[in-house]
Amino acid sequence: MRDTIVNKIKLAIIHAFAAGAFSAIVCYCYAAFYFSLVVDFSEGASFWSLFARFFVLSGVLTLPISLCYQLLLHFYPKNSKLMEFLIGLMFSGLTIGLVFYVLKMKEPIFKKEDTLLFVDFFKGFLMPMLFFPLLSWFTFKPLFISNN
């Protein structure tokens, strides 16, 4: 039984890092596309700072959730649907909480004239990236987590 728990914890950690890395890569691609298509917000959020922040953010969100999920499924295998629902609800709640955090945060100070015209779009630029960790976690879940 101990080997099973240790194995599940290892899988949860690998799952969290894979989801975090994937989320950070998607975040970087999204920012690069947005910066080239609409407006360059790199003064407020550079490519590499976004990549690093979202890798850390994804890890902070996905690691405990992956661990909780694996352990809950291990100790309550008959209630796997309920456990999936509760973990999904918790992760979704954290993501929505981040949305409200971004809505409340101060606007960055931009110096470029073109960027100043689009300062109202900065929070709208950040919002989709808040959902990348959640989507990445659910994308990679079938690879690392089994219900038995």
GROMACS .gro file of N, CA and C in nm:
model
  444
    1MET      N    1   0.083  -0.119   0.000
    1MET     CA    2   0.000   0.000   0.000
    1MET      C    3   0.088   0.127   0.000
    2ARG      N    4   0.197   0.124   0.075
    2ARG     CA    5   0.286   0.240   0.081
    2ARG      C    6   0.346   0.268  -0.056
    3ASP      N    7   0.384   0.164  -0.130
    3ASP     CA    8   0.438   0.183  -0.265
    3ASP      C    9   0.336   0.248  -0.357
    4THR      N   10   0.211   0.209  -0.339
    4THR     CA   11   0.105   0.265  -0.422
    4THR      C   12   0.090   0.415  -0.395
    5ILE      N   13   0.092   0.454  -0.269
    5ILE     CA   14   0.077   0.596  -0.234
    5ILE      C   15   0.197   0.675  -0.285
    6VAL      N   16   0.317   0.622  -0.265
    6VAL     CA   17   0.438   0.691  -0.313
    6VAL      C   18   0.434   0.704  -0.465
    7ASN      N   19   0.392   0.600  -0.533
    7ASN     CA   20   0.380   0.604  -0.680
    7ASN      C   21   0.278   0.710  -0.723
    8LYS      N   22   0.166   0.717  -0.652
    8LYS     CA   23   0.063   0.816  -0.687
    8LYS      C   24   0.113   0.959  -0.661
    9ILE      N   25   0.191   0.976  -0.556
    9ILE     CA   26   0.246   1.109  -0.528
    9ILE      C   27   0.346   1.148  -0.636
   10LYS      N   28   0.428   1.054  -0.679
   10LYS     CA   29   0.523   1.081  -0.789
   10LYS      C   30   0.447   1.120  -0.916
   11LEU      N   31   0.341   1.046  -0.948
   11LEU     CA   32   0.261   1.078  -1.067
   11LEU      C   33   0.196   1.215  -1.055
   12ALA      N   34   0.149   1.249  -0.934
   12ALA     CA   35   0.087   1.380  -0.914
   12ALA      C   36   0.188   1.491  -0.935
   13ILE      N   37   0.310   1.472  -0.889
   13ILE     CA   38   0.415   1.574  -0.906
   13ILE      C   39   0.451   1.588  -1.054
   14ILE      N   40   0.467   1.477  -1.122
   14ILE     CA   41   0.498   1.482  -1.266
   14ILE      C   42   0.383   1.547  -1.342
   15HIS      N   43   0.260   1.513  -1.305
   15HIS     CA   44   0.141   1.571  -1.367
   15HIS      C   45   0.141   1.723  -1.348
   16ALA      N   46   0.171   1.768  -1.226
   16ALA     CA   47   0.170   1.911  -1.197
   16ALA      C   48   0.278   1.984  -1.278
   17PHE      N   49   0.397   1.927  -1.287
   17PHE     CA   50   0.504   1.992  -1.363
   17PHE      C   51   0.474   1.991  -1.513
   18ALA      N   52   0.419   1.883  -1.563
   18ALA     CA   53   0.383   1.878  -1.706
   18ALA      C   54   0.276   1.982  -1.737
   19ALA      N   55   0.174   1.990  -1.652
   19ALA     CA   56   0.067   2.089  -1.674
   19ALA      C   57   0.121   2.231  -1.659
   20GLY      N   58   0.209   2.253  -1.562
   20GLY     CA   59   0.268   2.385  -1.543
   20GLY      C   60   0.353   2.428  -1.662
   21ALA      N   61   0.436   2.337  -1.711
   21ALA     CA   62   0.520   2.368  -1.827
   21ALA      C   63   0.435   2.395  -1.950
   22PHE      N   64   0.335   2.310  -1.973
   22PHE     CA   65   0.248   2.328  -2.088
   22PHE      C   66   0.172   2.461  -2.079
   23SER      N   67   0.123   2.491  -1.960
   23SER     CA   68   0.051   2.616  -1.938
   23SER      C   69   0.140   2.736  -1.965
   24ALA      N   70   0.264   2.729  -1.919
   24ALA     CA   71   0.358   2.839  -1.941
   24ALA      C   72   0.390   2.856  -2.089
   25ILE      N   73   0.406   2.746  -2.161
   25ILE     CA   74   0.434   2.753  -2.305
   25ILE      C   75   0.315   2.813  -2.379
   26VAL      N   76   0.195   2.769  -2.345
   26VAL     CA   77   0.075   2.825  -2.408
   26VAL      C   78   0.062   2.973  -2.376
   27CYS      N   79   0.093   3.010  -2.253
   27CYS     CA   80   0.090   3.150  -2.211
   27CYS      C   81   0.188   3.232  -2.294
   28TYR      N   82   0.308   3.181  -2.313
   28TYR     CA   83   0.409   3.250  -2.393
   28TYR      C   84   0.361   3.268  -2.537
   29CYS      N   85   0.307   3.163  -2.595
   29CYS     CA   86   0.257   3.170  -2.735
   29CYS      C   87   0.142   3.270  -2.746
   30TYR      N   88   0.051   3.267  -2.648
   30TYR     CA   89  -0.062   3.360  -2.647
   30TYR      C   90  -0.011   3.505  -2.640
   31ALA      N   91   0.084   3.531  -2.550
   31ALA     CA   92   0.138   3.666  -2.535
   31ALA      C   93   0.209   3.710  -2.662
   32ALA      N   94   0.287   3.622  -2.722
   32ALA     CA   95   0.358   3.656  -2.846
   32ALA      C   96   0.260   3.691  -2.957
   33PHE      N   97   0.155   3.612  -2.969
   33PHE     CA   98   0.053   3.637  -3.071
   33PHE      C   99  -0.019   3.769  -3.043
   34TYR      N  100  -0.058   3.791  -2.918
   34TYR     CA  101  -0.129   3.913  -2.880
   34TYR      C  102  -0.042   4.036  -2.902
   35PHE      N  103   0.086   4.027  -2.860
   35PHE     CA  104   0.175   4.141  -2.874
   35PHE      C  105   0.196   4.178  -3.021
   36SER      N  106   0.200   4.079  -3.108
   36SER     CA  107   0.222   4.108  -3.250
   36SER      C  108   0.093   4.149  -3.321
   37LEU      N  109  -0.021   4.103  -3.270
   37LEU     CA  110  -0.148   4.130  -3.338
   37LEU      C  111  -0.216   4.258  -3.289
   38VAL      N  112  -0.224   4.277  -3.159
   38VAL     CA  113  -0.301   4.389  -3.105
   38VAL      C  114  -0.208   4.500  -3.055
   39VAL      N  115  -0.145   4.478  -2.941
   39VAL     CA  116  -0.059   4.580  -2.882
   39VAL      C  117   0.048   4.511  -2.797
   40ASP      N  118   0.163   4.572  -2.792
   40ASP     CA  119   0.274   4.516  -2.717
   40ASP      C  120   0.268   4.563  -2.572
   41PHE      N  121   0.225   4.475  -2.482
   41PHE     CA  122   0.217   4.506  -2.339
   41PHE      C  123   0.342   4.463  -2.265
   42SER      N  124   0.453   4.445  -2.335
   42SER     CA  125   0.573   4.392  -2.271
   42SER      C  126   0.628   4.484  -2.161
   43GLU      N  127   0.589   4.611  -2.162
   43GLU     CA  128   0.630   4.699  -2.052
   43GLU      C  129   0.567   4.653  -1.921
   44GLY      N  130   0.443   4.606  -1.928
   44GLY     CA  131   0.373   4.562  -1.808
   44GLY      C  132   0.392   4.415  -1.781
   45ALA      N  133   0.420   4.338  -1.885
   45ALA     CA  134   0.437   4.193  -1.870
   45ALA      C  135   0.520   4.143  -1.987
   46SER      N  136   0.649   4.123  -1.966
   46SER     CA  137   0.735   4.076  -2.074
   46SER      C  138   0.712   3.928  -2.099
   47PHE      N  139   0.759   3.880  -2.214
   47PHE     CA  140   0.742   3.738  -2.249
   47PHE      C  141   0.797   3.647  -2.140
   48TRP      N  142   0.920   3.673  -2.099
   48TRP     CA  143   0.985   3.581  -2.004
   48TRP      C  144   0.927   3.592  -1.864
   49SER      N  145   0.886   3.712  -1.826
   49SER     CA  146   0.822   3.722  -1.693
   49SER      C  147   0.688   3.651  -1.694
   50LEU      N  148   0.615   3.660  -1.806
   50LEU     CA  149   0.489   3.585  -1.816
   50LEU      C  150   0.514   3.435  -1.810
   51PHE      N  151   0.615   3.390  -1.884
   51PHE     CA  152   0.649   3.248  -1.885
   51PHE      C  153   0.683   3.200  -1.743
   52ALA      N  154   0.769   3.274  -1.675
   52ALA     CA  155   0.811   3.235  -1.540
   52ALA      C  156   0.695   3.243  -1.442
   53ARG      N  157   0.620   3.351  -1.448
   53ARG     CA  158   0.507   3.366  -1.356
   53ARG      C  159   0.404   3.256  -1.373
   54PHE      N  160   0.373   3.224  -1.496
   54PHE     CA  161   0.270   3.123  -1.517
   54PHE      C  162   0.321   2.982  -1.494
   55PHE      N  163   0.450   2.959  -1.510
   55PHE     CA  164   0.505   2.828  -1.471
   55PHE      C  165   0.494   2.812  -1.321
   56VAL      N  166   0.531   2.915  -1.247
   56VAL     CA  167   0.520   2.911  -1.100
   56VAL      C  168   0.374   2.905  -1.058
   57LEU      N  169   0.290   2.991  -1.117
   57LEU     CA  170   0.148   2.992  -1.084
   57LEU      C  171   0.084   2.857  -1.112
   58SER      N  172   0.116   2.801  -1.227
   58SER     CA  173   0.060   2.671  -1.262
   58SER      C  174   0.106   2.565  -1.163
   59GLY      N  175   0.234   2.570  -1.127
   59GLY     CA  176   0.285   2.474  -1.029
   59GLY      C  177   0.220   2.491  -0.893
   60VAL      N  178   0.202   2.619  -0.851
   60VAL     CA  179   0.139   2.646  -0.722
   60VAL      C  180  -0.005   2.596  -0.722
   61LEU      N  181  -0.073   2.611  -0.833
   61LEU     CA  182  -0.212   2.565  -0.840
   61LEU      C  183  -0.222   2.415  -0.864
   62THR      N  184  -0.142   2.362  -0.954
   62THR     CA  185  -0.162   2.223  -0.995
   62THR      C  186  -0.100   2.121  -0.901
   63LEU      N  187   0.010   2.154  -0.835
   63LEU     CA  188   0.074   2.055  -0.748
   63LEU      C  189  -0.014   2.014  -0.631
   64PRO      N  190  -0.064   2.107  -0.551
   64PRO     CA  191  -0.150   2.062  -0.440
   64PRO      C  192  -0.279   1.997  -0.489
   65ILE      N  193  -0.332   2.046  -0.599
   65ILE     CA  194  -0.456   1.987  -0.650
   65ILE      C  195  -0.430   1.846  -0.701
   66SER      N  196  -0.318   1.825  -0.770
   66SER     CA  197  -0.284   1.690  -0.816
   66SER      C  198  -0.262   1.595  -0.699
   67LEU      N  199  -0.192   1.642  -0.597
   67LEU     CA  200  -0.168   1.559  -0.479
   67LEU      C  201  -0.299   1.525  -0.407
   68CYS      N  202  -0.382   1.626  -0.386
   68CYS     CA  203  -0.512   1.601  -0.321
   68CYS      C  204  -0.596   1.504  -0.403
   69TYR      N  205  -0.597   1.523  -0.532
   69TYR     CA  206  -0.677   1.438  -0.618
   69TYR      C  207  -0.630   1.293  -0.611
   70GLN      N  208  -0.500   1.272  -0.622
   70GLN     CA  209  -0.446   1.135  -0.615
   70GLN      C  210  -0.477   1.071  -0.481
   71LEU      N  211  -0.457   1.144  -0.372
   71LEU     CA  212  -0.481   1.087  -0.240
   71LEU      C  213  -0.630   1.062  -0.214
   72LEU      N  214  -0.715   1.153  -0.257
   72LEU     CA  215  -0.858   1.131  -0.240
   72LEU      C  216  -0.905   1.010  -0.319
   73LEU      N  217  -0.855   0.995  -0.441
   73LEU     CA  218  -0.893   0.877  -0.520
   73LEU      C  219  -0.840   0.749  -0.457
   74HIS      N  220  -0.725   0.756  -0.394
   74HIS     CA  221  -0.667   0.638  -0.330
   74HIS      C  222  -0.748   0.596  -0.208
   75PHE      N  223  -0.785   0.693  -0.125
   75PHE     CA  224  -0.854   0.661  -0.001
   75PHE      C  225  -1.006   0.648  -0.016
   76TYR      N  226  -1.061   0.706  -0.121
   76TYR     CA  227  -1.205   0.697  -0.145
   76TYR      C  228  -1.233   0.654  -0.289
   77PRO      N  229  -1.190   0.534  -0.327
   77PRO     CA  230  -1.206   0.493  -0.468
   77PRO      C  231  -1.352   0.476  -0.511
   78LYS      N  232  -1.440   0.447  -0.418
   78LYS     CA  233  -1.581   0.427  -0.454
   78LYS      C  234  -1.652   0.559  -0.483
   79ASN      N  235  -1.595   0.668  -0.435
   79ASN     CA  236  -1.655   0.800  -0.455
   79ASN      C  237  -1.576   0.882  -0.557
   80SER      N  238  -1.522   0.818  -0.659
   80SER     CA  239  -1.434   0.888  -0.752
   80SER      C  240  -1.505   1.001  -0.826
   81LYS      N  241  -1.629   0.983  -0.860
   81LYS     CA  242  -1.703   1.090  -0.930
   81LYS      C  243  -1.720   1.212  -0.840
   82LEU      N  244  -1.751   1.188  -0.713
   82LEU     CA  245  -1.765   1.298  -0.619
   82LEU      C  246  -1.631   1.368  -0.599
   83MET      N  247  -1.522   1.291  -0.588
   83MET     CA  248  -1.389   1.349  -0.570
   83MET      C  249  -1.351   1.433  -0.692
   84GLU      N  250  -1.379   1.383  -0.810
   84GLU     CA  251  -1.349   1.460  -0.932
   84GLU      C  252  -1.427   1.591  -0.933
   85PHE      N  253  -1.554   1.583  -0.894
   85PHE     CA  254  -1.636   1.704  -0.889
   85PHE      C  255  -1.580   1.805  -0.789
   86LEU      N  256  -1.545   1.759  -0.669
   86LEU     CA  257  -1.494   1.849  -0.565
   86LEU      C  258  -1.362   1.913  -0.604
   87ILE      N  259  -1.272   1.834  -0.662
   87ILE     CA  260  -1.143   1.890  -0.705
   87ILE      C  261  -1.165   1.989  -0.820
   88GLY      N  262  -1.249   1.954  -0.915
   88GLY     CA  263  -1.280   2.047  -1.025
   88GLY      C  264  -1.343   2.175  -0.975
   89LEU      N  265  -1.432   2.163  -0.877
   89LEU     CA  266  -1.495   2.280  -0.818
   89LEU      C  267  -1.393   2.367  -0.747
   90MET      N  268  -1.302   2.305  -0.675
   90MET     CA  269  -1.198   2.379  -0.604
   90MET      C  270  -1.106   2.452  -0.703
   91PHE      N  271  -1.062   2.382  -0.806
   91PHE     CA  272  -0.972   2.442  -0.905
   91PHE      C  273  -1.043   2.555  -0.980
   92SER      N  274  -1.167   2.534  -1.015
   92SER     CA  275  -1.244   2.639  -1.083
   92SER      C  276  -1.262   2.760  -0.993
   93GLY      N  277  -1.288   2.736  -0.865
   93GLY     CA  278  -1.302   2.846  -0.770
   93GLY      C  279  -1.175   2.927  -0.756
   94LEU      N  280  -1.061   2.858  -0.751
   94LEU     CA  281  -0.932   2.928  -0.746
   94LEU      C  282  -0.910   3.013  -0.871
   95THR      N  283  -0.947   2.959  -0.985
   95THR     CA  284  -0.930   3.031  -1.111
   95THR      C  285  -1.019   3.156  -1.115
   96ILE      N  286  -1.143   3.142  -1.073
   96ILE     CA  287  -1.234   3.258  -1.068
   96ILE      C  288  -1.183   3.361  -0.967
   97GLY      N  289  -1.126   3.313  -0.856
   97GLY     CA  290  -1.065   3.404  -0.759
   97GLY      C  291  -0.953   3.485  -0.820
   98LEU      N  292  -0.872   3.422  -0.905
   98LEU     CA  293  -0.765   3.494  -0.974
   98LEU      C  294  -0.820   3.600  -1.069
   99VAL      N  295  -0.934   3.570  -1.131
   99VAL     CA  296  -0.998   3.668  -1.220
   99VAL      C  297  -1.033   3.794  -1.140
  100PHE      N  298  -1.093   3.775  -1.022
  100PHE     CA  299  -1.128   3.890  -0.939
  100PHE      C  300  -1.003   3.964  -0.889
  101TYR      N  301  -0.896   3.889  -0.864
  101TYR     CA  302  -0.770   3.953  -0.825
  101TYR      C  303  -0.719   4.044  -0.936
  102VAL      N  304  -0.723   3.995  -1.060
  102VAL     CA  305  -0.677   4.076  -1.173
  102VAL      C  306  -0.767   4.198  -1.191
  103LEU      N  307  -0.896   4.181  -1.172
  103LEU     CA  308  -0.987   4.295  -1.185
  103LEU      C  309  -0.959   4.403  -1.080
  104LYS      N  310  -0.914   4.363  -0.962
  104LYS     CA  311  -0.886   4.458  -0.854
  104LYS      C  312  -0.746   4.517  -0.858
  105MET      N  313  -0.654   4.456  -0.934
  105MET     CA  314  -0.516   4.504  -0.932
  105MET      C  315  -0.502   4.639  -1.000
  106LYS      N  316  -0.395   4.710  -0.964
  106LYS     CA  317  -0.368   4.842  -1.022
  106LYS      C  318  -0.323   4.826  -1.166
  107GLU      N  319  -0.355   4.927  -1.245
  107GLU     CA  320  -0.310   4.929  -1.384
  107GLU      C  321  -0.160   4.956  -1.388
  108PRO      N  322  -0.086   4.886  -1.473
  108PRO     CA  323   0.057   4.918  -1.485
  108PRO      C  324   0.075   5.053  -1.555
  109ILE      N  325   0.190   5.110  -1.534
  109ILE     CA  326   0.221   5.239  -1.597
  109ILE      C  327   0.300   5.212  -1.724
  110PHE      N  328   0.242   5.251  -1.835
  110PHE     CA  329   0.307   5.233  -1.965
  110PHE      C  330   0.366   5.365  -2.011
  111LYS      N  331   0.477   5.358  -2.083
  111LYS     CA  332   0.543   5.478  -2.132
  111LYS      C  333   0.523   5.497  -2.283
  112LYS      N  334   0.507   5.387  -2.356
  112LYS     CA  335   0.488   5.398  -2.501
  112LYS      C  336   0.350   5.455  -2.530
  113GLU      N  337   0.345   5.545  -2.627
  113GLU     CA  338   0.219   5.611  -2.660
  113GLU      C  339   0.115   5.513  -2.713
  114ASP      N  340   0.156   5.419  -2.799
  114ASP     CA  341   0.063   5.321  -2.852
  114ASP      C  342   0.003   5.234  -2.742
  115THR      N  343   0.086   5.197  -2.647
  115THR     CA  344   0.040   5.112  -2.538
  115THR      C  345  -0.053   5.189  -2.445
  116LEU      N  346  -0.027   5.316  -2.424
  116LEU     CA  347  -0.113   5.398  -2.338
  116LEU      C  348  -0.256   5.403  -2.391
  117LEU      N  349  -0.271   5.401  -2.522
  117LEU     CA  350  -0.405   5.403  -2.581
  117LEU      C  351  -0.484   5.275  -2.551
  118PHE      N  352  -0.412   5.165  -2.525
  118PHE     CA  353  -0.476   5.035  -2.503
  118PHE      C  354  -0.469   4.988  -2.358
  119VAL      N  355  -0.440   5.079  -2.263
  119VAL     CA  356  -0.424   5.040  -2.124
  119VAL      C  357  -0.548   4.970  -2.069
  120ASP      N  358  -0.666   5.006  -2.119
  120ASP     CA  359  -0.790   4.944  -2.073
  120ASP      C  360  -0.801   4.798  -2.116
  121PHE      N  361  -0.724   4.757  -2.215
  121PHE     CA  362  -0.727   4.619  -2.264
  121PHE      C  363  -0.629   4.528  -2.189
  122PHE      N  364  -0.545   4.584  -2.101
  122PHE     CA  365  -0.442   4.504  -2.036
  122PHE      C  366  -0.501   4.392  -1.951
  123LYS      N  367  -0.600   4.422  -1.872
  123LYS     CA  368  -0.662   4.318  -1.789
  123LYS      C  369  -0.734   4.214  -1.875
  124GLY      N  370  -0.792   4.259  -1.985
  124GLY     CA  371  -0.854   4.166  -2.079
  124GLY      C  372  -0.751   4.076  -2.145
  125PHE      N  373  -0.631   4.127  -2.161
  125PHE     CA  374  -0.521   4.047  -2.214
  125PHE      C  375  -0.481   3.939  -2.113
  126LEU      N  376  -0.479   3.973  -1.984
  126LEU     CA  377  -0.438   3.878  -1.881
  126LEU      C  378  -0.542   3.770  -1.851
  127MET      N  379  -0.670   3.803  -1.863
  127MET     CA  380  -0.777   3.712  -1.820
  127MET      C  381  -0.770   3.572  -1.880
  128PRO      N  382  -0.757   3.555  -2.011
  128PRO     CA  383  -0.755   3.418  -2.064
  128PRO      C  384  -0.640   3.333  -2.008
  129MET      N  385  -0.528   3.398  -1.976
  129MET     CA  386  -0.414   3.322  -1.926
  129MET      C  387  -0.441   3.262  -1.789
  130LEU      N  388  -0.535   3.317  -1.716
  130LEU     CA  389  -0.568   3.264  -1.584
  130LEU      C  390  -0.632   3.125  -1.593
  131PHE      N  391  -0.689   3.095  -1.707
  131PHE     CA  392  -0.754   2.965  -1.725
  131PHE      C  393  -0.660   2.859  -1.781
  132PHE      N  394  -0.540   2.897  -1.824
  132PHE     CA  395  -0.446   2.800  -1.880
  132PHE      C  396  -0.405   2.691  -1.781
  133PRO      N  397  -0.378   2.722  -1.653
  133PRO     CA  398  -0.342   2.613  -1.561
  133PRO      C  399  -0.455   2.510  -1.545
  134LEU      N  400  -0.578   2.558  -1.533
  134LEU     CA  401  -0.692   2.469  -1.519
  134LEU      C  402  -0.708   2.380  -1.642
  135LEU      N  403  -0.702   2.441  -1.758
  135LEU     CA  404  -0.717   2.364  -1.882
  135LEU      C  405  -0.601   2.266  -1.901
  136SER      N  406  -0.481   2.309  -1.867
  136SER     CA  407  -0.365   2.220  -1.880
  136SER      C  408  -0.374   2.103  -1.784
  137TRP      N  409  -0.419   2.130  -1.662
  137TRP     CA  410  -0.432   2.022  -1.564
  137TRP      C  411  -0.530   1.916  -1.614
  138PHE      N  412  -0.645   1.962  -1.663
  138PHE     CA  413  -0.744   1.866  -1.713
  138PHE      C  414  -0.698   1.799  -1.843
  139THR      N  415  -0.618   1.867  -1.922
  139THR     CA  416  -0.566   1.808  -2.046
  139THR      C  417  -0.471   1.692  -2.015
  140PHE      N  418  -0.383   1.711  -1.918
  140PHE     CA  419  -0.283   1.610  -1.885
  140PHE      C  420  -0.331   1.505  -1.786
  141LYS      N  421  -0.446   1.526  -1.724
  141LYS     CA  422  -0.497   1.435  -1.622
  141LYS      C  423  -0.507   1.290  -1.668
  142PRO      N  424  -0.558   1.261  -1.786
  142PRO     CA  425  -0.570   1.119  -1.827
  142PRO      C  426  -0.435   1.048  -1.842
  143LEU      N  427  -0.328   1.123  -1.865
  143LEU     CA  428  -0.197   1.062  -1.881
  143LEU      C  429  -0.135   1.018  -1.750
  144PHE      N  430  -0.170   1.086  -1.641
  144PHE     CA  431  -0.101   1.061  -1.514
  144PHE      C  432  -0.190   1.007  -1.402
  145ILE      N  433  -0.319   1.013  -1.419
  145ILE     CA  434  -0.407   0.974  -1.311
  145ILE      C  435  -0.502   0.865  -1.358
  146SER      N  436  -0.501   0.755  -1.285
  146SER     CA  437  -0.596   0.648  -1.315
  146SER      C  438  -0.692   0.636  -1.197
  147ASN      N  439  -0.812   0.595  -1.225
  147ASN     CA  440  -0.914   0.585  -1.122
  147ASN      C  441  -0.912   0.452  -1.048
  148ASN      N  442  -0.810   0.368  -1.068
  148ASN     CA  443  -0.808   0.241  -0.996
  148ASN      C  444  -0.694   0.235  -0.901
   0.00000   0.00000   0.00000
